[in-house]
Coordinates of C-alpha atoms and ligand atoms in Angstrom, one line a residue:
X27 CA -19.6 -48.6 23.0
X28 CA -18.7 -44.9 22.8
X29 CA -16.9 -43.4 19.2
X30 CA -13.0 -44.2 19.1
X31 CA -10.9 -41.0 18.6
X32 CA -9.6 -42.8 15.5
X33 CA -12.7 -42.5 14.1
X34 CA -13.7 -39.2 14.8
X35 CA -9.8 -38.3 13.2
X36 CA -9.0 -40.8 10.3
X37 CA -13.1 -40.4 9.3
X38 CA -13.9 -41.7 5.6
X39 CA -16.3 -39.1 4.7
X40 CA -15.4 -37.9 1.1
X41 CA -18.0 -34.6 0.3
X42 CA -19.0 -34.8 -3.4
X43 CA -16.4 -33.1 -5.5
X44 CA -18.0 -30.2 -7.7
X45 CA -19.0 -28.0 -5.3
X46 CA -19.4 -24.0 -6.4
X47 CA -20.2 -21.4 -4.5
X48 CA -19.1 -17.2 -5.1
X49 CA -16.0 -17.4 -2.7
X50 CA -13.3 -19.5 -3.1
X51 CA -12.9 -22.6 -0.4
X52 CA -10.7 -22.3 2.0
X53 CA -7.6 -24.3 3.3
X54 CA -6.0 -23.9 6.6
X55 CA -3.1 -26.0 7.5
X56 CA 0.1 -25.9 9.1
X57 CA 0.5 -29.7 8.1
X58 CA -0.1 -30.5 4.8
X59 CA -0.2 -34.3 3.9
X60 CA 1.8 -36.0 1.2
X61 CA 0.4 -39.2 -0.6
X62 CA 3.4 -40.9 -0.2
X63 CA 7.5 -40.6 1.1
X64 CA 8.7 -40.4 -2.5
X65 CA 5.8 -37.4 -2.6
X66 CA 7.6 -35.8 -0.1
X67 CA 11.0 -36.0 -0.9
X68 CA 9.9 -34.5 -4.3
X69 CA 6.7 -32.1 -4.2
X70 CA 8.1 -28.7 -5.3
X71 CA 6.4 -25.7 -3.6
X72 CA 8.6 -23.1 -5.0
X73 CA 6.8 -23.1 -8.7
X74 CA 3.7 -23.9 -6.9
X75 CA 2.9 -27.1 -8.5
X76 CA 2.7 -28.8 -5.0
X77 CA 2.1 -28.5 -1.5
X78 CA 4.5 -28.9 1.4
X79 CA 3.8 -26.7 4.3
X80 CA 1.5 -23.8 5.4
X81 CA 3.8 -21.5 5.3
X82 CA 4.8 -22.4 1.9
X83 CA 1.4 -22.0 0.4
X84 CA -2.4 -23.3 0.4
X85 CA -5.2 -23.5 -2.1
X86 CA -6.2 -20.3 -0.9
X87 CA -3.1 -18.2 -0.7
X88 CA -1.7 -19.3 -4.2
X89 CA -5.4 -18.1 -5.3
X90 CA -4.9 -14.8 -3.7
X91 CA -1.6 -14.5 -5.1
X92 CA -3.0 -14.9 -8.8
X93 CA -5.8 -12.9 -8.0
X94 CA -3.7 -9.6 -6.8
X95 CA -0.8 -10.6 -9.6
X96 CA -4.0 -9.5 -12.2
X97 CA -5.1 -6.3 -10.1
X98 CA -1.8 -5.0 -10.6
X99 CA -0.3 -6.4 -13.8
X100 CA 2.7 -8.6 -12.1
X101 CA 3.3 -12.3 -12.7
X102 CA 4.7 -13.0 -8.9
X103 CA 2.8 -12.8 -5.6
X104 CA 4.2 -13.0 -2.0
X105 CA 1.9 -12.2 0.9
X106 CA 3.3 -11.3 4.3
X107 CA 1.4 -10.0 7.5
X108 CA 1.3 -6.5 6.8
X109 CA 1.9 -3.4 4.7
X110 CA 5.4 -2.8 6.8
X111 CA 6.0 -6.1 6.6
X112 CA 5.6 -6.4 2.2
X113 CA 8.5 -2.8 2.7
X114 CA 10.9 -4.4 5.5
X115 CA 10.5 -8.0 3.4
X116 CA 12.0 -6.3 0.1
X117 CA 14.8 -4.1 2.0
X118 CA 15.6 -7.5 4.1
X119 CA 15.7 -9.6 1.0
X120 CA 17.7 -7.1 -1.4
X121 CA 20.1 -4.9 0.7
X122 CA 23.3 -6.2 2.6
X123 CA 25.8 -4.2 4.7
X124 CA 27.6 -1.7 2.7
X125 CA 24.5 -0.8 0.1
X126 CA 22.5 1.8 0.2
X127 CA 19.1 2.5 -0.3
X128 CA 16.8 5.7 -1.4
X129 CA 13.7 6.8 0.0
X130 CA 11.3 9.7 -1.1
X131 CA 11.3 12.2 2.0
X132 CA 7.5 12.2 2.2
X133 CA 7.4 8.3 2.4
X134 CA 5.5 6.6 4.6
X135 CA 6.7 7.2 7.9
X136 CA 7.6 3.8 9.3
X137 CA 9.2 2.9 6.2
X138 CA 11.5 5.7 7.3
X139 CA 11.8 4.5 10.1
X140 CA 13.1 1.1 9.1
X141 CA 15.9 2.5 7.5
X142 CA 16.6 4.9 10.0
X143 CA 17.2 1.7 12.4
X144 CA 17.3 -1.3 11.4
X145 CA 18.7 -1.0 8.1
X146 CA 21.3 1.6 9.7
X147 CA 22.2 -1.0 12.9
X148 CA 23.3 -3.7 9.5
X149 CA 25.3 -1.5 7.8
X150 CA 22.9 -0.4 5.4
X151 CA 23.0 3.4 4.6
X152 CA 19.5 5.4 3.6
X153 CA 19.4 8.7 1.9
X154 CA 15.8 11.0 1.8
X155 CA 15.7 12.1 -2.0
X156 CA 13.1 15.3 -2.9
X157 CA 10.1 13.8 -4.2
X158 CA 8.9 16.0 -6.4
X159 CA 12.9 16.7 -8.0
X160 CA 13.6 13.5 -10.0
X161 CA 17.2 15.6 -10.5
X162 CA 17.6 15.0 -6.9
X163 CA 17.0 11.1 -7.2
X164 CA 19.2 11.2 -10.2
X165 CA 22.1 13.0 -8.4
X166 CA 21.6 11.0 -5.2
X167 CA 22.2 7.3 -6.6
X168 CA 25.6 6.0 -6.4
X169 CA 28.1 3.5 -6.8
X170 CA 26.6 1.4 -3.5
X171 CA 22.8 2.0 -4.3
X172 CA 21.1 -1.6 -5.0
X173 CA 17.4 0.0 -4.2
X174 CA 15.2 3.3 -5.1
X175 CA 11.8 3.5 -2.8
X176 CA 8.6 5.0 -5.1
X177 CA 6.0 6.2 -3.7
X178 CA 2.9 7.7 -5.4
X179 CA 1.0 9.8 -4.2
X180 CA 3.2 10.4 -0.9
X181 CA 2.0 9.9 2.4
X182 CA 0.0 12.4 4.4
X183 CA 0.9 15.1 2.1
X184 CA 0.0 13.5 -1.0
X185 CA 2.2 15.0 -3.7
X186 CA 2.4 13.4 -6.8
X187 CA 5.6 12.7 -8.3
X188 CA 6.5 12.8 -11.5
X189 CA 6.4 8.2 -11.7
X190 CA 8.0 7.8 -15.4
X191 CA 10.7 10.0 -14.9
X192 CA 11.4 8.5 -11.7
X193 CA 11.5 5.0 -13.1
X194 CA 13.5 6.1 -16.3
X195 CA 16.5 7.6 -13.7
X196 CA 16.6 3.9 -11.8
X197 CA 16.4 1.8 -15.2
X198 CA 19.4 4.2 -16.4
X199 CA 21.4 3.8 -13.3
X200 CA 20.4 0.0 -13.1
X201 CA 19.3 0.5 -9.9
X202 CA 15.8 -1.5 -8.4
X203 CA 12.9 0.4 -8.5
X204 CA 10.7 -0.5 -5.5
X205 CA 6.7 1.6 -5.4
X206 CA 5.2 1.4 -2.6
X207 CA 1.6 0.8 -5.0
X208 CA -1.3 1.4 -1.6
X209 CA -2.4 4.6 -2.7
X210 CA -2.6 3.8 -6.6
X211 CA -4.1 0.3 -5.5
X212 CA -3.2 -1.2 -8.7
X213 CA -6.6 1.0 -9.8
X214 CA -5.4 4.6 -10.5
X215 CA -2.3 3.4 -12.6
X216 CA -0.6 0.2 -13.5
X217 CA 2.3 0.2 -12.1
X218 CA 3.9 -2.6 -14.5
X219 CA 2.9 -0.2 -17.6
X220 CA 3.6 3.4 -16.8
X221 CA 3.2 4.2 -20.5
X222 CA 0.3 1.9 -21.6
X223 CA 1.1 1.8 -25.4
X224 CA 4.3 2.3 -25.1
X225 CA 6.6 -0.2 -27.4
X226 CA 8.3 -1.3 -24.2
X227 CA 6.0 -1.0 -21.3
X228 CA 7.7 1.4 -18.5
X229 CA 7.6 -0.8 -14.9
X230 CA 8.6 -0.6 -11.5
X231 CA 10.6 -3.5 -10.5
X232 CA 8.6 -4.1 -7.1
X233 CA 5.1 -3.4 -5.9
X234 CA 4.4 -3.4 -2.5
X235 CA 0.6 -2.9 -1.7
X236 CA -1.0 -2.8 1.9
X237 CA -4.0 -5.0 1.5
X238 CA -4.9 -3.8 4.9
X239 CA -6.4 -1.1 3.0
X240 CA -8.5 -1.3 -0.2
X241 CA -8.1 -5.0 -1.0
X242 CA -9.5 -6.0 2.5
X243 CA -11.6 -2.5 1.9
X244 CA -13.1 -3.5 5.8
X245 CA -10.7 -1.8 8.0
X246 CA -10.6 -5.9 9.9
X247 CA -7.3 -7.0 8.3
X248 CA -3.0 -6.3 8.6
X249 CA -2.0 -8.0 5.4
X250 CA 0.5 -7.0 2.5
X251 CA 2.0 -8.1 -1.0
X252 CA 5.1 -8.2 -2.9
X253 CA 4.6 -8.6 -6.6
X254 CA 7.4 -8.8 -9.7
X255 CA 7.6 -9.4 -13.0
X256 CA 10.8 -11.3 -12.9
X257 CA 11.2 -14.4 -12.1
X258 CA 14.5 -14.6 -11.1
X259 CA 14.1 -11.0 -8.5
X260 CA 10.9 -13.0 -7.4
X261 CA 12.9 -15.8 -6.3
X262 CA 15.3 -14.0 -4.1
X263 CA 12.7 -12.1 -2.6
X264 CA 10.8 -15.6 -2.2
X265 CA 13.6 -17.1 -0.8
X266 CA 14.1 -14.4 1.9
X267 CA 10.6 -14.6 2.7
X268 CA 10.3 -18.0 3.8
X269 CA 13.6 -18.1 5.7
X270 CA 12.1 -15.3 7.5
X271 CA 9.0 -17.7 8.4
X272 CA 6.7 -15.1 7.3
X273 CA 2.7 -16.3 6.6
X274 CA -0.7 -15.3 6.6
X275 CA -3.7 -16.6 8.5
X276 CA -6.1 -18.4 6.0
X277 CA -8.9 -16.7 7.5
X278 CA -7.3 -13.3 7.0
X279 CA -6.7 -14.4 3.3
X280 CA -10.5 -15.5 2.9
X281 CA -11.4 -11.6 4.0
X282 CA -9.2 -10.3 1.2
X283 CA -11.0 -12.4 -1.2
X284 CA -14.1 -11.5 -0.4
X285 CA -13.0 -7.8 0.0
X286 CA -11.2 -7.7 -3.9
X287 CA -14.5 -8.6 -6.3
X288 CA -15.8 -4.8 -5.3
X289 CA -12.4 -3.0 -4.8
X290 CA -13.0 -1.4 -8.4
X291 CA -16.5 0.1 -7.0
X292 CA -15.1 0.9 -3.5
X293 CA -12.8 2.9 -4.8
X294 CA -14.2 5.2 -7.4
X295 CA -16.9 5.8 -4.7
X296 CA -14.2 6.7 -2.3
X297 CA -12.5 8.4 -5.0
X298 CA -15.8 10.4 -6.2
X299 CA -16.6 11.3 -2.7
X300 CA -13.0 12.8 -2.1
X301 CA -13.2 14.8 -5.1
X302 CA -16.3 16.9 -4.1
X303 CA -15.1 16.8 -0.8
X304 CA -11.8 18.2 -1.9
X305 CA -13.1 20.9 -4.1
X306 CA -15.8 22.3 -0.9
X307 CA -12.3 22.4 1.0
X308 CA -10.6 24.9 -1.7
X309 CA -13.8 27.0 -1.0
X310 CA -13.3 27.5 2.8
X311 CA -11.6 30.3 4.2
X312 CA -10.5 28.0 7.5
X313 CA -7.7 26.4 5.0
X314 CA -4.3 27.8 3.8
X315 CA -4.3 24.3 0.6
X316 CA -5.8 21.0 -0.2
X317 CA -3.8 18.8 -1.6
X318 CA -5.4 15.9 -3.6
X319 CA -3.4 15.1 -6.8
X320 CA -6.4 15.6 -8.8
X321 CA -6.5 19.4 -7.9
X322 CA -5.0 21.3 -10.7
X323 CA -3.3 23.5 -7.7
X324 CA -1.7 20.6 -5.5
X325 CA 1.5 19.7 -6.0
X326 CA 2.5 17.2 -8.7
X327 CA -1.4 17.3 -10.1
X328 CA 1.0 17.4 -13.9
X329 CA 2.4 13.8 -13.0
X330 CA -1.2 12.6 -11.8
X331 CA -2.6 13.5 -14.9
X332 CA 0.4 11.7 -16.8
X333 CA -0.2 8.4 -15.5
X334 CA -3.9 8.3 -13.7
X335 CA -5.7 10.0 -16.5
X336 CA -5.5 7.4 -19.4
X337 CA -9.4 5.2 -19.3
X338 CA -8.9 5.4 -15.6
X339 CA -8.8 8.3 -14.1
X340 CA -8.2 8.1 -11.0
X341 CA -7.1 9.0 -7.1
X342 CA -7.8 7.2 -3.6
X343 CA -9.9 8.4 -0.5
X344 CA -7.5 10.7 1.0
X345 CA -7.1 14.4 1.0
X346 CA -5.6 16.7 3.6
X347 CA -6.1 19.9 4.5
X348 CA -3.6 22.7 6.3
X349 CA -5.4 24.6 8.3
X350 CA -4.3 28.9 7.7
X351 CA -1.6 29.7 10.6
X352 CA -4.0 31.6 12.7
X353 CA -5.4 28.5 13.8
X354 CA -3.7 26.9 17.1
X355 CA -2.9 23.5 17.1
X356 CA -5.7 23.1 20.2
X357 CA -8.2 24.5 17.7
X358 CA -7.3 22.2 15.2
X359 CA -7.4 19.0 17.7
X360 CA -10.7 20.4 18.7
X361 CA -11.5 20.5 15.2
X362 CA -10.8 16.6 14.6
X363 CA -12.7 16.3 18.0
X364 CA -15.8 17.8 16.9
X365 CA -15.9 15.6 14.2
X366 CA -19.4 13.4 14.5
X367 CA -18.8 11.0 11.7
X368 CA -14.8 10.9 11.0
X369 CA -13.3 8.5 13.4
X370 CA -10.1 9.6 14.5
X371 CA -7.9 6.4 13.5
X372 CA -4.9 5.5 11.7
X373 CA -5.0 3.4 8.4
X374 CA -7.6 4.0 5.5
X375 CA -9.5 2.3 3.0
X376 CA -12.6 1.0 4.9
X377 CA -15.9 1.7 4.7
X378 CA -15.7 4.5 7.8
X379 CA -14.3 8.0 7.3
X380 CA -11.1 9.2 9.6
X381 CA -9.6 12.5 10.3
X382 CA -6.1 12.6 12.0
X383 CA -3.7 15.9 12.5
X384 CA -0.1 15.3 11.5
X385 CA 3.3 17.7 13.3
X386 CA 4.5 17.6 9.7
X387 CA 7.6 20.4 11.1
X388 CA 8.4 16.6 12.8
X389 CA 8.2 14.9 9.5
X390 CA 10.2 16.5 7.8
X391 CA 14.1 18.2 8.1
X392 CA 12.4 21.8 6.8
X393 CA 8.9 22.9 5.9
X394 CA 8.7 21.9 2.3
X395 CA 8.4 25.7 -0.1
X396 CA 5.7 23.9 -1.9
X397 CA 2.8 23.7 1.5
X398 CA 1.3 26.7 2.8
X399 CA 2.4 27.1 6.7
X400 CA -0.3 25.7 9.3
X401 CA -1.4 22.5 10.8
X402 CA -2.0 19.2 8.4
X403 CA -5.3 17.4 9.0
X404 CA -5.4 14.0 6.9
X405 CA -9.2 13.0 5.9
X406 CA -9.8 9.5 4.6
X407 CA -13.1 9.4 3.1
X408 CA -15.0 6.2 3.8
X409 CA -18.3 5.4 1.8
X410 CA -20.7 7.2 4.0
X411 CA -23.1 10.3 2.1
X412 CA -20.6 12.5 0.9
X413 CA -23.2 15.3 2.0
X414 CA -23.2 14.1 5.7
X415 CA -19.7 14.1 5.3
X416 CA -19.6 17.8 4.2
X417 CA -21.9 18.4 6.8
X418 CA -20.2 17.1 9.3
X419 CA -17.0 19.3 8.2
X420 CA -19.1 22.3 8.3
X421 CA -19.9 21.5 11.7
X422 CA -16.8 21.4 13.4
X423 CA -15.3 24.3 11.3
X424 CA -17.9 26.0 12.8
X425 CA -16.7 25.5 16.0
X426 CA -13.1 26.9 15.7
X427 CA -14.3 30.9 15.9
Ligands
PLP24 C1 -0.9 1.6 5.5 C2 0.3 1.8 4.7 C3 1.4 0.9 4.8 C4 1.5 -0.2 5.8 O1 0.4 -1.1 5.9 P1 0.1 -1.9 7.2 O2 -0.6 -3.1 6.7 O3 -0.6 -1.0 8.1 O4 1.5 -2.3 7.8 C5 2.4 1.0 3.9 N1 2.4 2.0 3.0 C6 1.4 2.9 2.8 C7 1.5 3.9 1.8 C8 0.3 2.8 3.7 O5 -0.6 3.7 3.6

């Protein structure tokens, strides 16, 4: 007699309840089972109390929800598959033909891109507002604008902008404020309490954070988050999210867990790192700036030290440099390519260093009057030495003459 299939499927075997270990268990399912038909008529997955589906939430996502909700100071937590994906979910979920949303001109790129197609092909209208010029914001929102994008520091050229004032001009307006929190990582500020010990705590409305980069911290994983304070916004966005069947692999969720218990210590020792790394930059003669909020001369370092100074303190792993004029875009590639331990790669936030050159004249409608004239070179500082690192800058700077 060989085993029946039933067996092997409908097997008894109950493990011992009681089981501990450092990481959390984890659940994959599409299926999930109900105990009963009135159980399934009835189990609520919306409040999390129950379980109905995969997509609707497992033992292991709701605990990677709660477990991000504390990193940043929210109370709600969606995951979706990506960074891109947490952005184009709360555009998607908030914005219908005829509104109009505001993004900071040095946001990340393919959030700009997003509403230069998408959101344009529905209807929706976009408008790039100075970063660093809350006057601009505040002059820009009007009678159709249902969303303001946040983002501090700004991509690739890092500016910091002034976050409280920023916030202020939406609340005023009564306009959603939506940060786009990767850079700040829920470490460098909180972004539900500006103005800790303030009487009412300052928040954004919406953080979106690509775990993809410090959460996982392993450079492995594409996953993102959406997390509120409000039930009711959290709900729509909620809603929005599940009628766009968006999930996350359980396996991808079990690296984020693992990655979060040392993102405090990953990131001060990125953040460390970048800082020395930053301040041997300002003494090289090869560069026109660095710009690293945390650098009394880079632009916005006023509005850094407003809300990242506080017990914290602190800035991410990235830093870029513009190379002085003279230098020819071919002698800044070669530059990147001389590079021993910088990996040239998009993304940021694991454990290897990455250099990549940016066309910011591309990036932006004009060259802003607050970066010197050259050629952009973003470095994200992994956790290798910081003096092979130097070293290894040294190196290929020696190689442009
Ligand atoms: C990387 C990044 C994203 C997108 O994350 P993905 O997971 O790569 O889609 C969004 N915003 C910022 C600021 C980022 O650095």
């Amino acid at each position: 007699m060989t085993v029946s299939s039933t067996d092997l499927i409908h097997h008894g075997y109950v493990p011992p309840a009681g089981f501990g270990a450092p990481q959390p268990g984890v659940f994959k399912a599409s299926t999930v089972f109900f105990p009963n038909v009135a159980a399934m008529r009835h189990f609520e997955w919306k409040d999390k109390t129950a379980y109905t589906y995969g997509l609707h939430g497992t033992p292991t996502s709701y605990t990677l929800e709660e477990r991000l909700c504390t990193l940043e100071g929210g109370q709600q937590c969606l995951l979706v598959p990506s960074g891109l994906a947490a952005i184009a979910t709360v555009s998607l979920a908030l914005l219908k033909t005829g509104d109009e949303v505001l993004i900071p001109d040095n946001a990340y790129g393919p959030s700009k891109a997003l509403a230069e197609a998408e959101l344009r092909h529905w209807g929706i209208s976009h408008q790039f507002y100075d970063a660093l010029n809350p006057q601009d914001l505040a002059g820009k929102i009007g009678p159709n604008t249902r969303l303001v994008w946040l983002e501090a520091a700004g991509s690739v050229t890092l500016e910091f902008p002034d976050l409280i004032e920023q916030v202020r001009i939406c609340q005023a307006a009564k306009v959603l404020c939506a940060l786009d929190n990767t850079w700040g990582a829920g470490l460098a500020f909180a972004p539900f309490d500006l103005l800790p010990g303030a009487a009412q705590p300052l928040a954004v409305d919406i953080s979106v954070h690509a775990l993809t980069k410090y959460p996982s911290g392993g450079g492995d994983v594409l996953m993102g988050s959406v997390i509120t304070r409000d039930p009711g916004l959290h709900m729509r966005l909620k809603l929005c999210h599940m009628r766009l069947g968006l999930g996350v692999a359980a396996n991808d969720v079990e690296a984020v867990l693992r990655g979060l218990p040392s993102i405090q210590l990953r990131y001060t020792a990125h953040d460390q790192a970048t800082r020395t790394l930053a301040q041997w930059c300002q003494t090289r003669p090869e560069f026109a700036q660095v710009l690293h909020p945390a650098l009394a001369n880079s632009p916005g370092h006023a509005h850094w030290l407003q809300v990242c100074q506080g017990d914290l303190g602190r800035a991410a792993g990235l830093l870029s440099v513009m190379f002085k004029p003279e230098y020819s875009q071919a002698q800044v590639d070669a530059f990147c390519d001389a590079l021993a331990l910088f990996e040239i790669g998009y993304s940021w936030g694991g454990p290897v260093s990455l250099v990549v050159p940016y066309d910011l004249a591309s990036m932006r409608p004009s060259w802003p009057a607050h970066l010197a004239r050259g050629t952009l070179v973003r470095l994200s500082i992994g956790l290798e030495a910081v003096e092979d690192l130097q070293a290894d800058l040294a190196q290929a700077l020696r190689r442009l003459v």
